[in-house]
CSV table of C-alpha atoms and ligand atoms in Angstrom, one decimal:
chain,number,residue,atom,x,y,z
A,1,UNK,CA,-0.4,0.4,0.2
A,2,UNK,CA,1.3,3.3,-1.2
A,3,UNK,CA,1.5,6.7,1.6
A,4,UNK,CA,-2.2,8.2,1.8
A,5,UNK,CA,-2.8,10.6,-1.3
A,6,UNK,CA,-4.3,14.1,0.0
A,7,UNK,CA,-7.3,15.7,-2.0
A,8,UNK,CA,-7.3,19.9,-2.0
A,9,UNK,CA,-10.5,20.9,-2.9
A,10,UNK,CA,-10.1,24.5,-5.1
A,11,UNK,CA,-12.7,26.2,-4.8
A,12,UNK,CA,-12.4,29.6,-7.2
A,13,UNK,CA,-14.8,28.4,-9.3
A,14,UNK,CA,-17.9,29.0,-6.2
A,15,UNK,CA,-16.2,32.8,-6.4
A,16,UNK,CA,-16.5,32.9,-10.0
A,17,UNK,CA,-19.7,31.7,-9.9
A,18,UNK,CA,-20.8,34.4,-6.4
A,19,UNK,CA,-18.8,37.0,-8.2
A,20,UNK,CA,-21.0,36.7,-11.8
A,21,UNK,CA,-24.0,38.1,-9.8
A,22,UNK,CA,-21.6,40.7,-8.2
A,23,UNK,CA,-23.3,39.3,-4.2
A,24,UNK,CA,-22.4,37.9,-1.4
A,25,UNK,CA,-24.1,33.8,-3.1
A,26,UNK,CA,-22.5,31.3,-3.2
A,27,UNK,CA,-20.2,31.8,-0.3
A,28,UNK,CA,-16.4,29.8,-1.5
A,29,UNK,CA,-16.1,30.0,2.8
A,30,UNK,CA,-19.4,27.8,3.3
A,31,UNK,CA,-18.4,25.6,0.6
A,32,UNK,CA,-14.8,25.5,1.5
A,33,UNK,CA,-16.1,24.3,5.3
A,34,UNK,CA,-18.4,21.7,3.2
A,35,UNK,CA,-15.9,20.1,1.8
A,36,UNK,CA,-13.4,19.2,4.4
A,37,UNK,CA,-16.5,18.2,6.1
A,38,UNK,CA,-17.0,15.5,3.8
A,39,UNK,CA,-13.4,14.7,3.2
A,40,UNK,CA,-11.1,17.2,1.5
A,41,UNK,CA,-7.5,17.3,3.1
A,42,UNK,CA,-6.6,20.9,2.5
A,43,UNK,CA,-9.0,23.9,0.6
A,44,UNK,CA,-7.1,25.3,-1.7
A,45,UNK,CA,-7.3,29.2,-3.7
A,46,UNK,CA,-6.3,31.0,-5.8
A,47,UNK,CA,-6.3,35.1,-5.3
A,48,UNK,CA,-5.8,36.3,-8.9
A,49,UNK,CA,-4.3,39.8,-10.0
A,50,UNK,CA,-7.3,41.0,-11.5
A,51,UNK,CA,-9.8,38.9,-8.2
A,52,UNK,CA,-11.8,37.1,-11.2
A,53,UNK,CA,-13.0,34.8,-8.7
A,54,UNK,CA,-11.1,34.7,-5.3
A,55,UNK,CA,-11.0,38.4,-3.2
A,56,UNK,CA,-9.1,39.3,-0.8
A,57,UNK,CA,-11.9,39.0,1.9
A,58,UNK,CA,-12.0,35.7,1.0
A,59,UNK,CA,-8.3,34.8,1.9
A,60,UNK,CA,-9.0,36.5,4.9
A,61,UNK,CA,-12.0,34.3,5.9
A,62,UNK,CA,-10.8,31.1,4.9
A,63,UNK,CA,-7.8,32.0,7.2
A,64,UNK,CA,-9.9,33.1,9.4
A,65,UNK,CA,-11.8,30.1,9.6
A,66,UNK,CA,-10.4,26.7,7.9
A,67,UNK,CA,-8.9,24.0,10.6
A,68,UNK,CA,-7.8,22.3,7.4
A,69,UNK,CA,-4.2,23.1,5.3
A,70,UNK,CA,-5.0,26.5,3.5
A,71,UNK,CA,-3.2,26.6,0.5
A,72,UNK,CA,-2.7,29.9,-1.5
A,73,UNK,CA,-1.7,29.9,-4.7
A,74,UNK,CA,-0.3,33.2,-6.2
A,75,UNK,CA,1.7,34.8,-8.6
A,76,UNK,CA,5.4,35.0,-7.9
A,77,UNK,CA,4.9,39.8,-7.3
A,78,UNK,CA,5.3,41.7,-4.5
A,79,UNK,CA,1.5,42.1,-4.1
A,80,UNK,CA,0.9,38.7,-3.5
A,81,UNK,CA,3.8,37.8,-1.2
A,82,UNK,CA,3.2,40.4,1.0
A,83,UNK,CA,-0.5,38.8,1.3
A,84,UNK,CA,1.2,35.7,1.7
A,85,UNK,CA,3.3,36.9,4.2
A,86,UNK,CA,0.3,38.9,6.5
A,87,UNK,CA,-1.8,35.9,6.0
A,88,UNK,CA,1.0,32.3,6.6
A,89,UNK,CA,-1.2,30.1,5.3
A,90,UNK,CA,0.1,26.3,5.3
A,91,UNK,CA,1.0,26.5,1.8
A,92,UNK,CA,2.6,29.5,-0.6
A,93,UNK,CA,1.9,27.7,-4.6
A,94,UNK,CA,4.4,29.5,-7.4
A,95,UNK,CA,2.3,29.7,-10.5
A,96,UNK,CA,2.7,31.7,-13.6
A,97,UNK,CA,-0.7,34.0,-14.4
A,98,UNK,CA,-1.0,35.4,-17.7
A,99,UNK,CA,-3.6,38.5,-17.4
A,100,UNK,CA,-5.5,37.7,-20.1
A,101,UNK,CA,-5.7,33.2,-19.5
A,102,UNK,CA,-8.9,31.2,-18.9
A,103,UNK,CA,-6.8,29.0,-16.1
A,104,UNK,CA,-3.4,28.6,-15.7
A,105,UNK,CA,-1.8,27.6,-19.3
A,106,UNK,CA,1.1,26.2,-18.6
A,107,UNK,CA,3.9,25.5,-16.0
A,108,UNK,CA,5.9,28.4,-14.0
A,109,UNK,CA,9.7,28.5,-15.5
A,110,UNK,CA,11.3,27.6,-12.6
A,111,UNK,CA,14.8,27.8,-14.2
A,112,UNK,CA,14.1,30.7,-16.5
A,113,UNK,CA,12.9,32.9,-13.5
A,114,UNK,CA,15.5,31.6,-10.8
A,115,UNK,CA,16.6,35.0,-9.2
A,116,UNK,CA,12.7,36.7,-9.5
A,117,UNK,CA,12.0,33.2,-7.4
A,118,UNK,CA,14.5,32.6,-5.1
A,119,UNK,CA,14.1,35.6,-2.7
A,120,UNK,CA,10.3,34.9,-2.5
A,121,UNK,CA,11.1,31.4,-1.5
A,122,UNK,CA,13.2,32.2,1.2
A,123,UNK,CA,11.2,35.0,2.3
A,124,UNK,CA,8.0,32.4,2.8
A,125,UNK,CA,10.1,30.3,4.4
A,126,UNK,CA,11.6,32.1,6.8
A,127,UNK,CA,8.1,32.9,7.2
A,128,UNK,CA,6.8,29.4,8.2
A,129,UNK,CA,5.0,29.0,5.0
A,130,UNK,CA,5.5,25.7,2.6
A,131,UNK,CA,6.1,27.1,-0.7
A,132,UNK,CA,5.1,25.1,-3.4
A,133,UNK,CA,6.0,26.0,-7.2
A,134,UNK,CA,3.2,24.5,-9.9
A,135,UNK,CA,6.0,23.2,-12.7
A,136,UNK,CA,5.8,20.7,-15.6
A,137,UNK,CA,7.4,17.3,-15.6
A,138,UNK,CA,10.0,18.4,-16.7
A,139,UNK,CA,13.8,17.1,-15.3
A,140,UNK,CA,14.9,21.1,-16.1
A,141,UNK,CA,12.5,22.0,-14.0
A,142,UNK,CA,12.4,19.8,-11.0
A,143,UNK,CA,16.2,20.5,-11.0
A,144,UNK,CA,15.3,24.1,-10.5
A,145,UNK,CA,13.4,23.4,-7.6
A,146,UNK,CA,16.0,21.6,-5.6
A,147,UNK,CA,18.2,24.1,-6.2
A,148,UNK,CA,15.7,26.8,-5.1
A,149,UNK,CA,14.5,24.5,-1.9
A,150,UNK,CA,11.6,24.2,-2.8
A,151,UNK,CA,10.2,21.4,0.0
A,152,UNK,CA,7.1,21.0,-2.8
A,153,UNK,CA,6.7,20.7,-6.6
A,154,UNK,CA,3.0,20.6,-7.8
A,155,UNK,CA,3.1,18.7,-11.1
A,156,UNK,CA,0.7,20.4,-14.1
A,157,UNK,CA,-1.9,17.2,-15.0
A,158,UNK,CA,-3.0,19.9,-17.6
A,159,UNK,CA,-1.7,18.5,-21.0
A,160,UNK,CA,-2.4,14.7,-19.4
A,161,UNK,CA,-5.8,16.0,-19.2
A,162,UNK,CA,-6.4,17.3,-22.5
A,163,UNK,CA,-4.9,14.2,-24.0
A,164,UNK,CA,-6.4,10.3,-25.1
A,165,UNK,CA,-4.4,7.5,-26.4
A,166,UNK,CA,-1.0,6.6,-27.1
A,167,UNK,CA,-0.2,10.6,-26.4
A,168,UNK,CA,-1.9,10.6,-22.8
A,169,UNK,CA,0.0,7.7,-21.6
A,170,UNK,CA,3.2,9.2,-22.7
A,171,UNK,CA,2.3,12.1,-20.2
A,172,UNK,CA,1.9,9.6,-17.9
A,173,UNK,CA,4.6,8.3,-17.7
A,174,UNK,CA,7.1,12.2,-18.3
A,175,UNK,CA,4.8,12.7,-14.8
A,176,UNK,CA,5.7,9.1,-13.0
A,177,UNK,CA,9.6,9.9,-13.8
A,178,UNK,CA,9.3,13.4,-12.8
A,179,UNK,CA,7.3,12.6,-9.7
A,180,UNK,CA,10.1,10.3,-9.2
A,181,UNK,CA,12.8,12.4,-9.8
A,182,UNK,CA,11.5,14.6,-7.1
A,183,UNK,CA,10.7,12.5,-4.8
A,184,UNK,CA,14.2,11.0,-5.0
A,185,UNK,CA,15.8,14.3,-4.3
A,186,UNK,CA,13.2,15.2,-0.9
A,187,UNK,CA,11.2,17.0,-3.0
A,188,UNK,CA,7.0,16.1,-1.9
A,189,UNK,CA,5.1,15.4,-5.3
A,190,UNK,CA,1.2,17.4,-5.8
A,191,UNK,CA,-0.2,17.2,-9.1
A,192,UNK,CA,-2.9,18.7,-10.3
A,193,UNK,CA,-5.1,20.9,-13.6
A,194,UNK,CA,-7.4,19.5,-15.6
A,195,UNK,CA,-8.2,16.3,-13.1
A,196,UNK,CA,-12.2,14.6,-13.1
A,197,UNK,CA,-13.4,11.6,-12.0
A,198,UNK,CA,-12.6,9.8,-15.5
A,199,UNK,CA,-8.4,10.4,-15.1
A,200,UNK,CA,-7.9,10.9,-12.2
A,201,UNK,CA,-6.8,7.0,-11.0
A,202,UNK,CA,-3.5,7.2,-12.7
A,203,UNK,CA,-2.4,10.1,-11.5
A,204,UNK,CA,-3.9,8.9,-7.8
A,205,UNK,CA,-1.4,4.8,-8.7
A,206,UNK,CA,1.9,7.5,-8.8
A,207,UNK,CA,3.2,6.3,-5.8
A,208,UNK,CA,5.2,9.3,-5.2
A,209,UNK,CA,2.2,11.8,-5.5
A,210,UNK,CA,1.2,13.1,-1.9
A,211,UNK,CA,-1.5,15.6,-2.8
A,212,UNK,CA,-3.7,16.7,-5.4
A,213,UNK,CA,-5.6,19.7,-5.9
A,214,UNK,CA,-8.6,19.5,-8.1
A,215,UNK,CA,-11.2,22.3,-8.5
A,216,UNK,CA,-13.5,23.2,-11.6
A,217,UNK,CA,-14.6,19.4,-12.1
A,218,UNK,CA,-15.8,19.2,-8.2
A,219,UNK,CA,-17.5,22.1,-8.8
A,220,UNK,CA,-19.1,21.8,-12.2
A,221,UNK,CA,-20.1,18.6,-11.1
A,222,UNK,CA,-21.7,19.9,-7.7
A,223,UNK,CA,-24.1,21.2,-9.2
A,224,UNK,CA,-25.8,17.6,-10.8
A,225,UNK,CA,-24.6,15.9,-7.8
A,226,UNK,CA,-23.5,17.7,-4.8
A,227,UNK,CA,-21.1,18.9,-3.2
A,228,UNK,CA,-20.3,16.7,-0.5
A,229,UNK,CA,-21.1,13.1,-2.7
A,230,UNK,CA,-18.2,14.2,-5.1
A,231,UNK,CA,-15.6,15.5,-2.8
A,232,UNK,CA,-16.6,11.7,-1.1
A,233,UNK,CA,-16.5,10.7,-4.6
A,234,UNK,CA,-12.9,11.7,-5.8
A,235,UNK,CA,-11.3,10.8,-2.4
A,236,UNK,CA,-12.7,7.6,-3.3
A,237,UNK,CA,-11.8,7.1,-6.2
A,238,UNK,CA,-8.1,8.4,-4.8
A,239,UNK,CA,-8.1,5.6,-2.3
A,240,UNK,CA,-9.1,2.6,-4.3
A,241,UNK,CA,-6.1,4.1,-6.3
A,242,UNK,CA,-3.2,3.1,-3.7
B,1,PXP,N1,-3.1,23.8,-9.2
B,1,PXP,C1,-2.8,24.6,-9.6
B,1,PXP,C2,-1.5,25.1,-9.3
B,1,PXP,C3,-4.2,25.0,-10.2
B,1,PXP,O1,-3.0,26.3,-10.5
B,1,PXP,C4,-5.1,24.8,-10.5
B,1,PXP,C5,-5.9,26.0,-11.3
B,1,PXP,O2,-6.3,26.9,-10.2
B,1,PXP,C6,-5.2,23.6,-9.8
B,1,PXP,C7,-4.4,23.4,-9.5
B,1,PXP,C8,-6.8,23.2,-10.2
B,1,PXP,O3,-7.2,22.6,-11.4
B,1,PXP,P1,-9.0,22.5,-11.9
B,1,PXP,O4,-9.8,23.6,-11.4
B,1,PXP,O5,-8.3,22.4,-13.3
B,1,PXP,O6,-9.4,21.3,-11.5
């Protein structure tokens, strides 16, 4: 039996629905508390530069009310660094962010942005925040994460989720190889992006992966089944794969 696999539920798109009407409903913090009750091990929220879904107030309320770890997804900017240092979430996952993108497209260029990331990783580490780097399953990026002293990498599964057949199998192998390389170097491995009931099992079966962060599918499926049953089903699929 492999080590347990944690489920981090990303509640960004509860905020997307709320913001469509500019009111307070539905509240992503309520969704986070419900997801925790249903078996989520952590909550992820991405405070984007344009605040298109999660807001500063959401982060403050999540920090106050959650009893499970908060993983703050953030761009590598001074503004976001200051917010992370103020709230000191359990973890900060540094993601690349482009204003015009629909969602996080591609991983962080940890290798190319080393000089910018190094002081940021150090400040977060000193504040007791666990740094995670959201990267492609690429050995060069893992080597950069090692040099940056990041305790965690989150492997981007977006490409895997979009492919099928032999191409998907090849991407799965890249993910498995990257997970093995990172773990061998003492880095904890997480993964996420685009995961669903249909594609999660092979990812959950990669033994070095310790946490999956899943959002859009869970929140969308909750419209049909309710959030608690959807979180419970995802948990069951992940547990069965270990
Ligand atoms: N992990 C990271 C770093 C992300 O940026 C996202 C999307 O916000 C996710 C996981 C979750 O992706 P999805 O919403 O497609 O499940």
